[in-house]
Short mmCIF file of C-alpha atoms and ligand atoms in Angstrom, two decimals:
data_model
loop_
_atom_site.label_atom_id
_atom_site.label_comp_id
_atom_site.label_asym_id
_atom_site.label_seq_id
_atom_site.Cartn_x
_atom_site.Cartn_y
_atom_site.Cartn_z
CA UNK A 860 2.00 71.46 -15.86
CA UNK A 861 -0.98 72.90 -13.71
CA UNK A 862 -3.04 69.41 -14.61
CA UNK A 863 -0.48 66.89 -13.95
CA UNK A 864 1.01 68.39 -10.44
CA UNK A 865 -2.58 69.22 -8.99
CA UNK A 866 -3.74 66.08 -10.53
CA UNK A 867 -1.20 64.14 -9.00
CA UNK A 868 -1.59 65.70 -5.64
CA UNK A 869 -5.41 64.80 -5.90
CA UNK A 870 -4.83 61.17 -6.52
CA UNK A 871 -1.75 61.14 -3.72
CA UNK A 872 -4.46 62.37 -1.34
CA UNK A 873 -7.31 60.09 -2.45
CA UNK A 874 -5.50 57.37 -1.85
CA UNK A 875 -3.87 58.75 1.41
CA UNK A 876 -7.93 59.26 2.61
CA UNK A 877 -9.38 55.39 1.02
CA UNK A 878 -6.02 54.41 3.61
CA UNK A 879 -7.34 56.37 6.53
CA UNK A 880 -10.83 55.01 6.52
CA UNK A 881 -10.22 51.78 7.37
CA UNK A 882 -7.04 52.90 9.82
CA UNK A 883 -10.03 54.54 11.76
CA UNK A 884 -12.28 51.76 11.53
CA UNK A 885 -10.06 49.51 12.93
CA UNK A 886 -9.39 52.23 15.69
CA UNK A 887 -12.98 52.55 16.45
CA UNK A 888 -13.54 48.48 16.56
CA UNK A 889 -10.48 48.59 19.20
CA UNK A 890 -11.98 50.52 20.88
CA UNK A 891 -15.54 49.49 21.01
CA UNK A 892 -13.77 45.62 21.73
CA UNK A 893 -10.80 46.45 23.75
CA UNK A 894 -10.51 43.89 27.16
CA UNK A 895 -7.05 44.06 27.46
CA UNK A 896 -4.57 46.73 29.13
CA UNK A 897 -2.75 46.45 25.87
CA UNK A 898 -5.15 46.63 23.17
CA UNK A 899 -6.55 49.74 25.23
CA UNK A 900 -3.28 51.04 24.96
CA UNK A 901 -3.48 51.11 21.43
CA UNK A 902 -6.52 52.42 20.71
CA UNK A 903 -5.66 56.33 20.85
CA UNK A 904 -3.01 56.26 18.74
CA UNK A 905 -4.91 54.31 15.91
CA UNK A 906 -7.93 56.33 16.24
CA UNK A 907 -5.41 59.73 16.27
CA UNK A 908 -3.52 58.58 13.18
CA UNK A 909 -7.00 58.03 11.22
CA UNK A 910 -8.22 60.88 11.93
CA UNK A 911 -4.97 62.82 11.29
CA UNK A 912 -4.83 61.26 7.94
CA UNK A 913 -8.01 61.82 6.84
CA UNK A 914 -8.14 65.48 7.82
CA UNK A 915 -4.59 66.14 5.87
CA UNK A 916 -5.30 64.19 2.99
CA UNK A 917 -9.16 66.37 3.04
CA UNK A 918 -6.91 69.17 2.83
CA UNK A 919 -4.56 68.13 0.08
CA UNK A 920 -7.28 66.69 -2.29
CA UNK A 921 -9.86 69.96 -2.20
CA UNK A 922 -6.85 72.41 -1.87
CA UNK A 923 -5.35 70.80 -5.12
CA UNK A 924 -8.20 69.89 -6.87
CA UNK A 925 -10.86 73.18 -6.30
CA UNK A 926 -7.63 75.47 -6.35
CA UNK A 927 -8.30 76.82 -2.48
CA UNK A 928 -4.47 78.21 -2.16
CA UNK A 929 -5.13 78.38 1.96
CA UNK A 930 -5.89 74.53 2.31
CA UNK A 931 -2.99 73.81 0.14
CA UNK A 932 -0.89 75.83 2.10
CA UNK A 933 -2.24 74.49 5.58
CA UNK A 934 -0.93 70.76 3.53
CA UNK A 935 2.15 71.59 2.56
CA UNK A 936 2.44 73.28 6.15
CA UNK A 937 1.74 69.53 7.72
CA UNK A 938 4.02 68.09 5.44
CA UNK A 939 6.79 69.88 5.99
CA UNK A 940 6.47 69.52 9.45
CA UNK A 941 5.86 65.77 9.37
CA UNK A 942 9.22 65.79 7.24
CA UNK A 943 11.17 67.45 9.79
CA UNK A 944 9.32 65.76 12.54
CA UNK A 945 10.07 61.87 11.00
CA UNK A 946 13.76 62.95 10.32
CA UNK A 947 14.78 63.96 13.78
CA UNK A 948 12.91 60.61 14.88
CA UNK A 949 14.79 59.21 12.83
CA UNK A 950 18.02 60.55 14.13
CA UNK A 951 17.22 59.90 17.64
CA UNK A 952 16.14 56.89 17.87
CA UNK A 953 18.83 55.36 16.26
CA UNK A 954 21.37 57.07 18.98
CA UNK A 955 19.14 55.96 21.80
CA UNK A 956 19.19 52.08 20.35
CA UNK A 957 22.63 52.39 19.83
CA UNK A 958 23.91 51.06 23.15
CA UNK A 959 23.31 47.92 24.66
CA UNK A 960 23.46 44.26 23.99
CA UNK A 961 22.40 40.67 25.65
CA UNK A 962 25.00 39.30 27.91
CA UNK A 963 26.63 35.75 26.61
CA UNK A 964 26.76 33.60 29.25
CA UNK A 965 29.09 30.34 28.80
CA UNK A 966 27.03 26.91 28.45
CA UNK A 967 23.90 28.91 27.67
CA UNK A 968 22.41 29.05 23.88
CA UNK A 969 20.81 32.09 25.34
CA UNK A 970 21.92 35.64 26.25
CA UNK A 971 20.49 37.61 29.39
CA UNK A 972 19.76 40.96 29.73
CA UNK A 973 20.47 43.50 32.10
CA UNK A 974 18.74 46.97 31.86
CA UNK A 975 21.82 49.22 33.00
CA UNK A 976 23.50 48.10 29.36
CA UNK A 977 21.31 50.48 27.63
CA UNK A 978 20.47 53.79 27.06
CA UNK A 979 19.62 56.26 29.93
CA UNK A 980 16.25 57.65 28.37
CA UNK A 981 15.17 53.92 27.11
CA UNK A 982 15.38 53.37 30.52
CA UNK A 983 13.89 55.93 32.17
CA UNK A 984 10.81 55.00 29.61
CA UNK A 985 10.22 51.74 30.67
CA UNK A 986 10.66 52.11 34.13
CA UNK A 987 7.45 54.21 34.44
CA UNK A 988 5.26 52.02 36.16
CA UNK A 989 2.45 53.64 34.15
CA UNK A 990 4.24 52.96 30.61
CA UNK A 991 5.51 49.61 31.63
CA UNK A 992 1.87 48.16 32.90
CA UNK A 993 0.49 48.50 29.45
CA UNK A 994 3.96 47.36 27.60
CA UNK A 995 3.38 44.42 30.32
CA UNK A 996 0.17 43.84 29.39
CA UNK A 997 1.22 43.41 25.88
CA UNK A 998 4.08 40.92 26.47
CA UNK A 999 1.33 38.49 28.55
CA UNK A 1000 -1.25 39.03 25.46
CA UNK A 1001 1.44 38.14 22.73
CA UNK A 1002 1.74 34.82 24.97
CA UNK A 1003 5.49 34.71 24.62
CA UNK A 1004 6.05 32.89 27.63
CA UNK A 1005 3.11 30.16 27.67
CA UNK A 1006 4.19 29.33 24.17
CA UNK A 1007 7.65 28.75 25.76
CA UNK A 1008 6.31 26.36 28.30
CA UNK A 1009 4.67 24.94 25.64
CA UNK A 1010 7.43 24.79 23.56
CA UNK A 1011 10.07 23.28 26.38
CA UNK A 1012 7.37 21.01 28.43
CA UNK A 1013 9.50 17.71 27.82
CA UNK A 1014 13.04 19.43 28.48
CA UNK A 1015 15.34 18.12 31.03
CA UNK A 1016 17.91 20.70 32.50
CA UNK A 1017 20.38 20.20 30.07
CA UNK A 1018 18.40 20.76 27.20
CA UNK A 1019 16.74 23.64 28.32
CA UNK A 1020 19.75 25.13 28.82
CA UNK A 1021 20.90 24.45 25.39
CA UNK A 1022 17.30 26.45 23.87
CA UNK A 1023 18.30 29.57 22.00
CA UNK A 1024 15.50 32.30 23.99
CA UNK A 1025 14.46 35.67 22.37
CA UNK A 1026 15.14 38.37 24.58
CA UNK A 1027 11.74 38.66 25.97
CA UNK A 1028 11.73 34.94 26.80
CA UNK A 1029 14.97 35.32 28.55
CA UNK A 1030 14.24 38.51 30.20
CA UNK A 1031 10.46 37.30 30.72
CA UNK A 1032 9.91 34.22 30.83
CA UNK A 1033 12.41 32.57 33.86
CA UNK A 1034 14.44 33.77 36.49
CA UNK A 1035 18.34 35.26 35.78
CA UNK A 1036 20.66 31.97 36.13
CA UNK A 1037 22.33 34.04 39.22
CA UNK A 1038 19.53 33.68 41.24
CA UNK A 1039 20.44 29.62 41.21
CA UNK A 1040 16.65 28.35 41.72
CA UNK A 1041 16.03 24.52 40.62
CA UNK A 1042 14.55 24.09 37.46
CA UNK A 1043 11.59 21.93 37.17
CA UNK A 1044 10.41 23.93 33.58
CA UNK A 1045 10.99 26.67 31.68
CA UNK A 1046 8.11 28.66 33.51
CA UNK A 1047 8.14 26.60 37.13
CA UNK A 1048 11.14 26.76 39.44
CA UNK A 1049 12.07 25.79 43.27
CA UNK A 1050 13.11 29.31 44.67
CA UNK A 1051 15.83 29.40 47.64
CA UNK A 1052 14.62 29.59 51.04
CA UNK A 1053 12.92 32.98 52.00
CA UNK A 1054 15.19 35.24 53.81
CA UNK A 1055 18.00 34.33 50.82
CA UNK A 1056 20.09 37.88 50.61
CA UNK A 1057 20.23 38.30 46.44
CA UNK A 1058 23.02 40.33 44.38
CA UNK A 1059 20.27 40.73 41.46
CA UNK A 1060 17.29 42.03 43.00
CA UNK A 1061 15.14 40.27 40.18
CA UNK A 1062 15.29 37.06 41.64
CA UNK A 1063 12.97 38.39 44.53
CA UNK A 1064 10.49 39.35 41.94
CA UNK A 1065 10.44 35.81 40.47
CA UNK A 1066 7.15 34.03 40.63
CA UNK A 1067 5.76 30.81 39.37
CA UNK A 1068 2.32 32.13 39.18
CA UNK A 1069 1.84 32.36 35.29
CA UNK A 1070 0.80 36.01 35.50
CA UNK A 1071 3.83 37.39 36.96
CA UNK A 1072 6.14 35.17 36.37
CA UNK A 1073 9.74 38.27 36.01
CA UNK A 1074 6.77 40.11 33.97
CA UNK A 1075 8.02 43.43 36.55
CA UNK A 1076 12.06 42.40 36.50
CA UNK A 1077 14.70 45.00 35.21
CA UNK A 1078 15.69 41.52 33.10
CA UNK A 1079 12.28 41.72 31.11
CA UNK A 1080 12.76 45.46 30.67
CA UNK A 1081 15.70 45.01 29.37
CA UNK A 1082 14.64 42.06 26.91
CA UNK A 1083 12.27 44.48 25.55
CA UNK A 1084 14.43 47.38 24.99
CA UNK A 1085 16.70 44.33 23.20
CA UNK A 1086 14.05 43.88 20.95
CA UNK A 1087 13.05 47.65 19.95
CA UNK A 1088 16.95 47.53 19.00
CA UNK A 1089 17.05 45.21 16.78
CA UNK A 1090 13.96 46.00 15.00
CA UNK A 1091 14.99 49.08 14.70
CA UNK A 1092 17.31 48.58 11.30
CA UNK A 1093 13.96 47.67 9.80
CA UNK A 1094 11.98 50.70 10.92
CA UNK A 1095 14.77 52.83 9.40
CA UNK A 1096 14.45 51.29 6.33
CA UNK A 1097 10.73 51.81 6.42
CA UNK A 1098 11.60 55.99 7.62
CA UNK A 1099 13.93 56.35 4.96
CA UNK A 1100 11.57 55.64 2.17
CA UNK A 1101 8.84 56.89 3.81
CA UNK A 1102 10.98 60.10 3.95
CA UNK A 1103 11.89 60.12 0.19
CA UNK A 1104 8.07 59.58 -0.71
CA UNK A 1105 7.09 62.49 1.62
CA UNK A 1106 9.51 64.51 -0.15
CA UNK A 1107 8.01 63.89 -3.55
CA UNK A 1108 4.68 64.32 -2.40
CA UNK A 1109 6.18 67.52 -1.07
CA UNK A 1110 7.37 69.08 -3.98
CA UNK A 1111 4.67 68.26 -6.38
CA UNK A 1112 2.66 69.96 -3.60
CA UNK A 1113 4.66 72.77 -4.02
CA UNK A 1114 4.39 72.99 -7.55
CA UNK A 1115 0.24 72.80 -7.38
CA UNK A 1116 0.69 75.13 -4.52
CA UNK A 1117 2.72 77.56 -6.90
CA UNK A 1118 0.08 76.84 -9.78
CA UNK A 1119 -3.19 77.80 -7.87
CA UNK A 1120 -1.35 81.11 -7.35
CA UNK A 1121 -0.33 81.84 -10.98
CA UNK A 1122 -3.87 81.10 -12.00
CA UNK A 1123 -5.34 83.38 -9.56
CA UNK A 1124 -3.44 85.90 -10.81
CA UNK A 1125 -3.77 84.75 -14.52
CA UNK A 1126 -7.94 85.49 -14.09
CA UNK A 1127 -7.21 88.50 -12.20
CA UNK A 1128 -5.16 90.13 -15.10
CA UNK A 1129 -7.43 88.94 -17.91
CA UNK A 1130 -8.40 92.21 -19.62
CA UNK A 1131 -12.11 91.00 -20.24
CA UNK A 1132 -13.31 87.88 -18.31
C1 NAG B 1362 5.50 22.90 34.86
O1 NAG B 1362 5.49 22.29 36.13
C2 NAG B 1362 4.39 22.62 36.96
C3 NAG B 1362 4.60 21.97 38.31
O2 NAG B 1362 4.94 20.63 38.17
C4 NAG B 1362 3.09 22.18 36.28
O3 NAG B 1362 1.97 22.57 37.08
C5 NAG B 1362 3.00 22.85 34.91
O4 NAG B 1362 1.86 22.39 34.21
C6 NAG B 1362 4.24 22.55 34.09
N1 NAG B 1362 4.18 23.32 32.87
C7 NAG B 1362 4.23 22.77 31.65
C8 NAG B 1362 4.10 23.68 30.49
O5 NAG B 1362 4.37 21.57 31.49
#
């Protein structure tokens, strides 16, 4: 029993450090290459979950392996928390992408957005002009909406009309339909005359120029936070058995954890070492 659980902790945390090395790697390279707002962005937490890996699996493969009962403790300490920490994650962001949908609009194949449909604290996030220059950043890398232009150069009205948008390209990529500018194509459209009085103050933020196209509209917000909800089924997925793996890993832990202790104690009471 003492092999196979401290054993098994030792490979678990081998493994878990061969992982981190190149997580950190790639964080350094980011780093060291980063041009972009967005690739800046995530730099930090790349480089922070290398180095958090490599330091907890460090911990778990000497505290199992060379029996030191305080490193194994500090791991199963990390663990536990991590457990905790991922559940209540888990939990909460599932409330907070609970509410809010695209609105269906009739004659449209797409839906738009509108970023008082979702949920107070999702908002509150992306309205940070701090948070929301590097998420904007992102959106322009990922080219969303030059592929659209791309994609919808030889459209006439009618057809464009008819093009199913993801939520970022809706939100993103042209102006709300209420603001009723002229289309000319997906990314290029006559605006009214200036001085035009607006119910959706997007439509003054609307610009043909192909970096800021509604890149700063509560429409693209709102696209995004449409997105983080529906990929969120699959990150549960992912949390849930994550979770169930950190659990193992947990109590086989616990059982090396308990084994370094009986064998201190077994060499302590031998009569005649
Ligand atoms: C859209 O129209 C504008 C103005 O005519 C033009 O400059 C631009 O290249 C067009 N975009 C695409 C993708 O065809």
């Amino acid at each position: 029993m003492f092999r196979l659980s401290n054993n098994l902790v030792g490979i678990l945390n081998f493994v878990t450090f061969l992982l981190s090395v190149p997580i950190l790697g790639a964080g350094i390279w980011l780093a060291n290459r980063a041009s972009t707002d967005c690739e800046k962005f995530l730099e930090k937490p790349v480089i922070a979950l290398g180095v958090f890996l490599m330091v907890v699996s460090l911990a778990g493969l000497l505290g199992a392996c060379c029996g030191i009962s305080w490193l194994l403790w500090l791991y199963l300490l990390v663990m536990f928390l991590l457990i905790v920490l991922l559940f209540c994650f888990t939990i909460f962001a599932f409330v907070v992408t609970n509410k809010g949908a695209g609105r269906v609009l009739s004659d449209r194949g797409y839906k738009e957005y509108r970023l008082g449909d979702y949920s107070n604290w999702l908002q509150k996030r992306v309205n940070s002009t701090k948070n929301w220059n590097k998420i904007r950043s992102c959106i322009i890398d990922s080219k969303v909406c030059s592929n659209l232009a791309d994609d919808t150069a030889n459209d006439s009205l009618d057809q464009f009309l008819a093009e199913h948008l993801s939520s970022l390209q809706s939100g993103c990529c042209k102006p709300s339909d209420d603001c009723g500018f002229t289309y000319v194509n997906a990314t290029t459209w006559t605006t009214l005359p200036a001085g035009t009085v607006y119910n959706n103050p997007d439509c003054t933020l609307w610009s043909n120029d192909k970096n800021q196209l509604c890149y700063n509209c509560q429409s693209c917000k709102a696209g995004l936070l449409d997105n983080i909800k529906s990929d969120w089924k699959k990150v549960a997925v992912v949390n849930i058995i994550f979770l169930v793996f950190l659990i193992i890993v947990y109590s086989v832990g616990c059982c090396a954890f308990r084994n370094n202790r009986e064998d201190r104690a077994f060499w302590k009471s031998r009569p005649y070492p």
